[in-house]
Amino acid sequence: MDRNAFHTLVLLTKNVGGLADSKSMSSGEKLEIFLNILAHHEKNRSIKFDYIRPGWSVSQSFNECLCTILKLTPFLLVNPKPVVGDETEDRWKWFEVGCLGALDGTYIPIRVPTQYKPRYRTRKGEIATNVLGVCDRNLNFTYTLPGWEGSAADGRVLRDAIVRRNGLKILEGNYYLYDGGYTNGKDFLTPYRGYRYWLKDWRRDNPSPRCKEELFNMRHSKARNVIERAFGLLKGCWGILRSPSWYSVKVYNRIITACCLIHNFIRREMEVDPLDIGMEEQVEYQHENIDVVESSEEWTNWRDKLAQRMWNERFSN
């Protein structure tokens, strides 16, 4: 975050979020301490020496800023815009009108009491929380759901997100891209299973697509990669998300949400994000709202027609 963006955030937190100066600390210094802790995962004892402030004051400032950032959710969470008929960007022009972006889950390390560790243990044996992230075509987060245990399947997390009262809402006719770990259901478009998919499968000496399913998967992967890049930027910017923290699970989930909101703010205020340079091909890791995620023959047939159209246009051009 550059200096101009920081000053804009200070004004936003004061005028909209209600962050106030105290007798011994300005709102700007409070926000600086907060961002320092998020970016470098600094401990309270380090911050109090760096800023010459008592530990209780540092802790109080952090909690004030965290609450303030969460109050700014309506201003910082982006409303996605669907692909339109005259789309020119090569990554998205192959998908019909209505594509909003992509979604996926990611693991973020977390520290939990011993009795809860089996629930938070991932398939790789790490203790983490499963976070659902949804982003638009410009890598802005439009919805996040932290808090699920690492052992929870991505599909289960998604089902929870769409049935929540203030959860993920998708208007009829719109849809998101996501990977093969989910069900190919209405308004959630997945790739073909059993065919090459990941971006590394198309690099170097690997052959080009040999059928419509592989061509669809390649273009699907290039478009859906925006969520991988968004997660990469998020973890690259905020060190507190890269290693377990001593904060409680409830507070840590709020921290994850706050990091996503500030991520959106940075992308809005800064013309060039230094972390975004070189991440174009981020390496993958494995009116009526839609309120169910079930496989659909109609949706599968629509995907087949879309793939066939891509295949036909490839040779007609």
PDB file of N, CA, C and O in Angstrom, residues 246-277:
ATOM      1  N   TRP A 246      -1.955 -16.658  17.313  1.00  0.00           N
ATOM      2  CA  TRP A 246      -2.436 -16.922  18.664  1.00  0.00           C
ATOM      3  C   TRP A 246      -3.816 -16.334  18.906  1.00  0.00           C
ATOM      4  O   TRP A 246      -4.364 -16.476  19.999  1.00  0.00           O
ATOM      5  N   TYR A 247      -4.368 -15.651  17.922  1.00  0.00           N
ATOM      6  CA  TYR A 247      -5.720 -15.106  18.091  1.00  0.00           C
ATOM      7  C   TYR A 247      -6.732 -16.250  18.156  1.00  0.00           C
ATOM      8  O   TYR A 247      -6.524 -17.330  17.597  1.00  0.00           O
ATOM      9  N   SER A 248      -7.839 -16.004  18.824  1.00  0.00           N
ATOM     10  CA  SER A 248      -8.890 -17.017  18.897  1.00  0.00           C
ATOM     11  C   SER A 248      -9.457 -17.272  17.500  1.00  0.00           C
ATOM     12  O   SER A 248      -9.282 -16.452  16.585  1.00  0.00           O
ATOM     13  N   VAL A 249     -10.123 -18.396  17.329  1.00  0.00           N
ATOM     14  CA  VAL A 249     -10.691 -18.751  16.027  1.00  0.00           C
ATOM     15  C   VAL A 249     -11.665 -17.685  15.557  1.00  0.00           C
ATOM     16  O   VAL A 249     -11.665 -17.290  14.382  1.00  0.00           O
ATOM     17  N   LYS A 250     -12.499 -17.184  16.465  1.00  0.00           N
ATOM     18  CA  LYS A 250     -13.485 -16.168  16.100  1.00  0.00           C
ATOM     19  C   LYS A 250     -12.816 -14.892  15.604  1.00  0.00           C
ATOM     20  O   LYS A 250     -13.203 -14.331  14.566  1.00  0.00           O
ATOM     21  N   VAL A 251     -11.806 -14.435  16.340  1.00  0.00           N
ATOM     22  CA  VAL A 251     -11.101 -13.212  15.940  1.00  0.00           C
ATOM     23  C   VAL A 251     -10.328 -13.446  14.650  1.00  0.00           C
ATOM     24  O   VAL A 251     -10.302 -12.583  13.763  1.00  0.00           O
ATOM     25  N   TYR A 252      -9.705 -14.615  14.523  1.00  0.00           N
ATOM     26  CA  TYR A 252      -8.900 -14.903  13.325  1.00  0.00           C
ATOM     27  C   TYR A 252      -9.769 -14.923  12.072  1.00  0.00           C
ATOM     28  O   TYR A 252      -9.354 -14.466  11.006  1.00  0.00           O
ATOM     29  N   ASN A 253     -10.983 -15.438  12.181  1.00  0.00           N
ATOM     30  CA  ASN A 253     -11.888 -15.428  11.032  1.00  0.00           C
ATOM     31  C   ASN A 253     -12.236 -13.998  10.628  1.00  0.00           C
ATOM     32  O   ASN A 253     -12.358 -13.688   9.437  1.00  0.00           O
ATOM     33  N   ARG A 254     -12.381 -13.138  11.591  1.00  0.00           N
ATOM     34  CA  ARG A 254     -12.657 -11.731  11.295  1.00  0.00           C
ATOM     35  C   ARG A 254     -11.435 -11.071  10.659  1.00  0.00           C
ATOM     36  O   ARG A 254     -11.556 -10.211   9.787  1.00  0.00           O
ATOM     37  N   ILE A 255     -10.246 -11.489  11.085  1.00  0.00           N
ATOM     38  CA  ILE A 255      -9.015 -10.966  10.490  1.00  0.00           C
ATOM     39  C   ILE A 255      -8.926 -11.359   9.017  1.00  0.00           C
ATOM     40  O   ILE A 255      -8.544 -10.546   8.169  1.00  0.00           O
ATOM     41  N   ILE A 256      -9.285 -12.593   8.700  1.00  0.00           N
ATOM     42  CA  ILE A 256      -9.264 -13.059   7.307  1.00  0.00           C
ATOM     43  C   ILE A 256     -10.188 -12.202   6.446  1.00  0.00           C
ATOM     44  O   ILE A 256      -9.821 -11.763   5.346  1.00  0.00           O
ATOM     45  N   THR A 257     -11.383 -11.942   6.948  1.00  0.00           N
ATOM     46  CA  THR A 257     -12.326 -11.097   6.217  1.00  0.00           C
ATOM     47  C   THR A 257     -11.774  -9.692   6.031  1.00  0.00           C
ATOM     48  O   THR A 257     -11.881  -9.102   4.946  1.00  0.00           O
ATOM     49  N   ALA A 258     -11.162  -9.141   7.083  1.00  0.00           N
ATOM     50  CA  ALA A 258     -10.594  -7.794   7.002  1.00  0.00           C
ATOM     51  C   ALA A 258      -9.483  -7.731   5.961  1.00  0.00           C
ATOM     52  O   ALA A 258      -9.376  -6.743   5.208  1.00  0.00           O
ATOM     53  N   CYS A 259      -8.660  -8.754   5.885  1.00  0.00           N
ATOM     54  CA  CYS A 259      -7.586  -8.790   4.882  1.00  0.00           C
ATOM     55  C   CYS A 259      -8.155  -8.771   3.468  1.00  0.00           C
ATOM     56  O   CYS A 259      -7.611  -8.107   2.576  1.00  0.00           O
ATOM     57  N   CYS A 260      -9.248  -9.489   3.250  1.00  0.00           N
ATOM     58  CA  CYS A 260      -9.886  -9.506   1.926  1.00  0.00           C
ATOM     59  C   CYS A 260     -10.446  -8.123   1.578  1.00  0.00           C
ATOM     60  O   CYS A 260     -10.357  -7.675   0.427  1.00  0.00           O
ATOM     61  N   LEU A 261     -11.009  -7.449   2.556  1.00  0.00           N
ATOM     62  CA  LEU A 261     -11.570  -6.119   2.317  1.00  0.00           C
ATOM     63  C   LEU A 261     -10.474  -5.110   1.989  1.00  0.00           C
ATOM     64  O   LEU A 261     -10.620  -4.299   1.067  1.00  0.00           O
ATOM     65  N   ILE A 262      -9.367  -5.156   2.728  1.00  0.00           N
ATOM     66  CA  ILE A 262      -8.262  -4.234   2.451  1.00  0.00           C
ATOM     67  C   ILE A 262      -7.618  -4.566   1.112  1.00  0.00           C
ATOM     68  O   ILE A 262      -7.149  -3.677   0.389  1.00  0.00           O
ATOM     69  N   HIS A 263      -7.598  -5.841   0.746  1.00  0.00           N
ATOM     70  CA  HIS A 263      -7.130  -6.256  -0.585  1.00  0.00           C
ATOM     71  C   HIS A 263      -7.931  -5.535  -1.672  1.00  0.00           C
ATOM     72  O   HIS A 263      -7.360  -5.002  -2.636  1.00  0.00           O
ATOM     73  N   ASN A 264      -9.247  -5.509  -1.529  1.00  0.00           N
ATOM     74  CA  ASN A 264     -10.094  -4.801  -2.496  1.00  0.00           C
ATOM     75  C   ASN A 264      -9.784  -3.311  -2.518  1.00  0.00           C
ATOM     76  O   ASN A 264      -9.757  -2.688  -3.584  1.00  0.00           O
ATOM     77  N   PHE A 265      -9.557  -2.738  -1.341  1.00  0.00           N
ATOM     78  CA  PHE A 265      -9.251  -1.310  -1.259  1.00  0.00           C
ATOM     79  C   PHE A 265      -7.953  -0.991  -1.999  1.00  0.00           C
ATOM     80  O   PHE A 265      -7.877  -0.006  -2.745  1.00  0.00           O
ATOM     81  N   ILE A 266      -6.935  -1.817  -1.803  1.00  0.00           N
ATOM     82  CA  ILE A 266      -5.650  -1.587  -2.470  1.00  0.00           C
ATOM     83  C   ILE A 266      -5.804  -1.655  -3.979  1.00  0.00           C
ATOM     84  O   ILE A 266      -5.263  -0.821  -4.714  1.00  0.00           O
ATOM     85  N   ARG A 267      -6.559  -2.615  -4.477  1.00  0.00           N
ATOM     86  CA  ARG A 267      -6.737  -2.758  -5.925  1.00  0.00           C
ATOM     87  C   ARG A 267      -7.543  -1.594  -6.492  1.00  0.00           C
ATOM     88  O   ARG A 267      -7.393  -1.240  -7.660  1.00  0.00           O
ATOM     89  N   ARG A 268      -8.390  -0.998  -5.686  1.00  0.00           N
ATOM     90  CA  ARG A 268      -9.185   0.139  -6.142  1.00  0.00           C
ATOM     91  C   ARG A 268      -8.371   1.423  -6.153  1.00  0.00           C
ATOM     92  O   ARG A 268      -8.523   2.258  -7.054  1.00  0.00           O
ATOM     93  N   GLU A 269      -7.509   1.598  -5.157  1.00  0.00           N
ATOM     94  CA  GLU A 269      -6.808   2.863  -4.996  1.00  0.00           C
ATOM     95  C   GLU A 269      -5.457   2.911  -5.702  1.00  0.00           C
ATOM     96  O   GLU A 269      -4.968   3.993  -6.026  1.00  0.00           O
ATOM     97  N   MET A 270      -4.840   1.764  -5.949  1.00  0.00           N
ATOM     98  CA  MET A 270      -3.514   1.748  -6.567  1.00  0.00           C
ATOM     99  C   MET A 270      -3.613   1.257  -8.011  1.00  0.00           C
ATOM    100  O   MET A 270      -4.176   0.186  -8.263  1.00  0.00           O
ATOM    101  N   GLU A 271      -3.078   2.021  -8.937  1.00  0.00           N
ATOM    102  CA  GLU A 271      -3.144   1.648 -10.345  1.00  0.00           C
ATOM    103  C   GLU A 271      -2.381   0.367 -10.616  1.00  0.00           C
ATOM    104  O   GLU A 271      -2.790  -0.462 -11.434  1.00  0.00           O
ATOM    105  N   VAL A 272      -1.252   0.187  -9.941  1.00  0.00           N
ATOM    106  CA  VAL A 272      -0.431  -1.011 -10.117  1.00  0.00           C
ATOM    107  C   VAL A 272      -0.135  -1.608  -8.749  1.00  0.00           C
ATOM    108  O   VAL A 272       0.382  -0.923  -7.872  1.00  0.00           O
ATOM    109  N   ASP A 273      -0.480  -2.863  -8.572  1.00  0.00           N
ATOM    110  CA  ASP A 273      -0.159  -3.571  -7.348  1.00  0.00           C
ATOM    111  C   ASP A 273       1.164  -4.297  -7.574  1.00  0.00           C
ATOM    112  O   ASP A 273       1.237  -5.204  -8.401  1.00  0.00           O
ATOM    113  N   PRO A 274       2.261  -3.918  -6.865  1.00  0.00           N
ATOM    114  CA  PRO A 274       3.560  -4.559  -7.102  1.00  0.00           C
ATOM    115  C   PRO A 274       3.528  -6.075  -6.989  1.00  0.00           C
ATOM    116  O   PRO A 274       4.244  -6.777  -7.703  1.00  0.00           O
ATOM    117  N   LEU A 275       2.691  -6.595  -6.098  1.00  0.00           N
ATOM    118  CA  LEU A 275       2.629  -8.050  -5.926  1.00  0.00           C
ATOM    119  C   LEU A 275       1.996  -8.747  -7.121  1.00  0.00           C
ATOM    120  O   LEU A 275       2.194  -9.943  -7.328  1.00  0.00           O
ATOM    121  N   ASP A 276       1.225  -7.994  -7.921  1.00  0.00           N
ATOM    122  CA  ASP A 276       0.509  -8.595  -9.041  1.00  0.00           C
ATOM    123  C   ASP A 276       1.418  -8.814 -10.243  1.00  0.00           C
ATOM    124  O   ASP A 276       1.081  -9.537 -11.164  1.00  0.00           O
ATOM    125  N   ILE A 277       2.588  -8.157 -10.239  1.00  0.00           N
ATOM    126  CA  ILE A 277       3.519  -8.304 -11.351  1.00  0.00           C
ATOM    127  C   ILE A 277       4.089  -9.715 -11.341  1.00  0.00           C
ATOM    128  O   ILE A 277       4.628 -10.195 -10.366  1.00  0.00           O
TER     129      ILE A 277
END
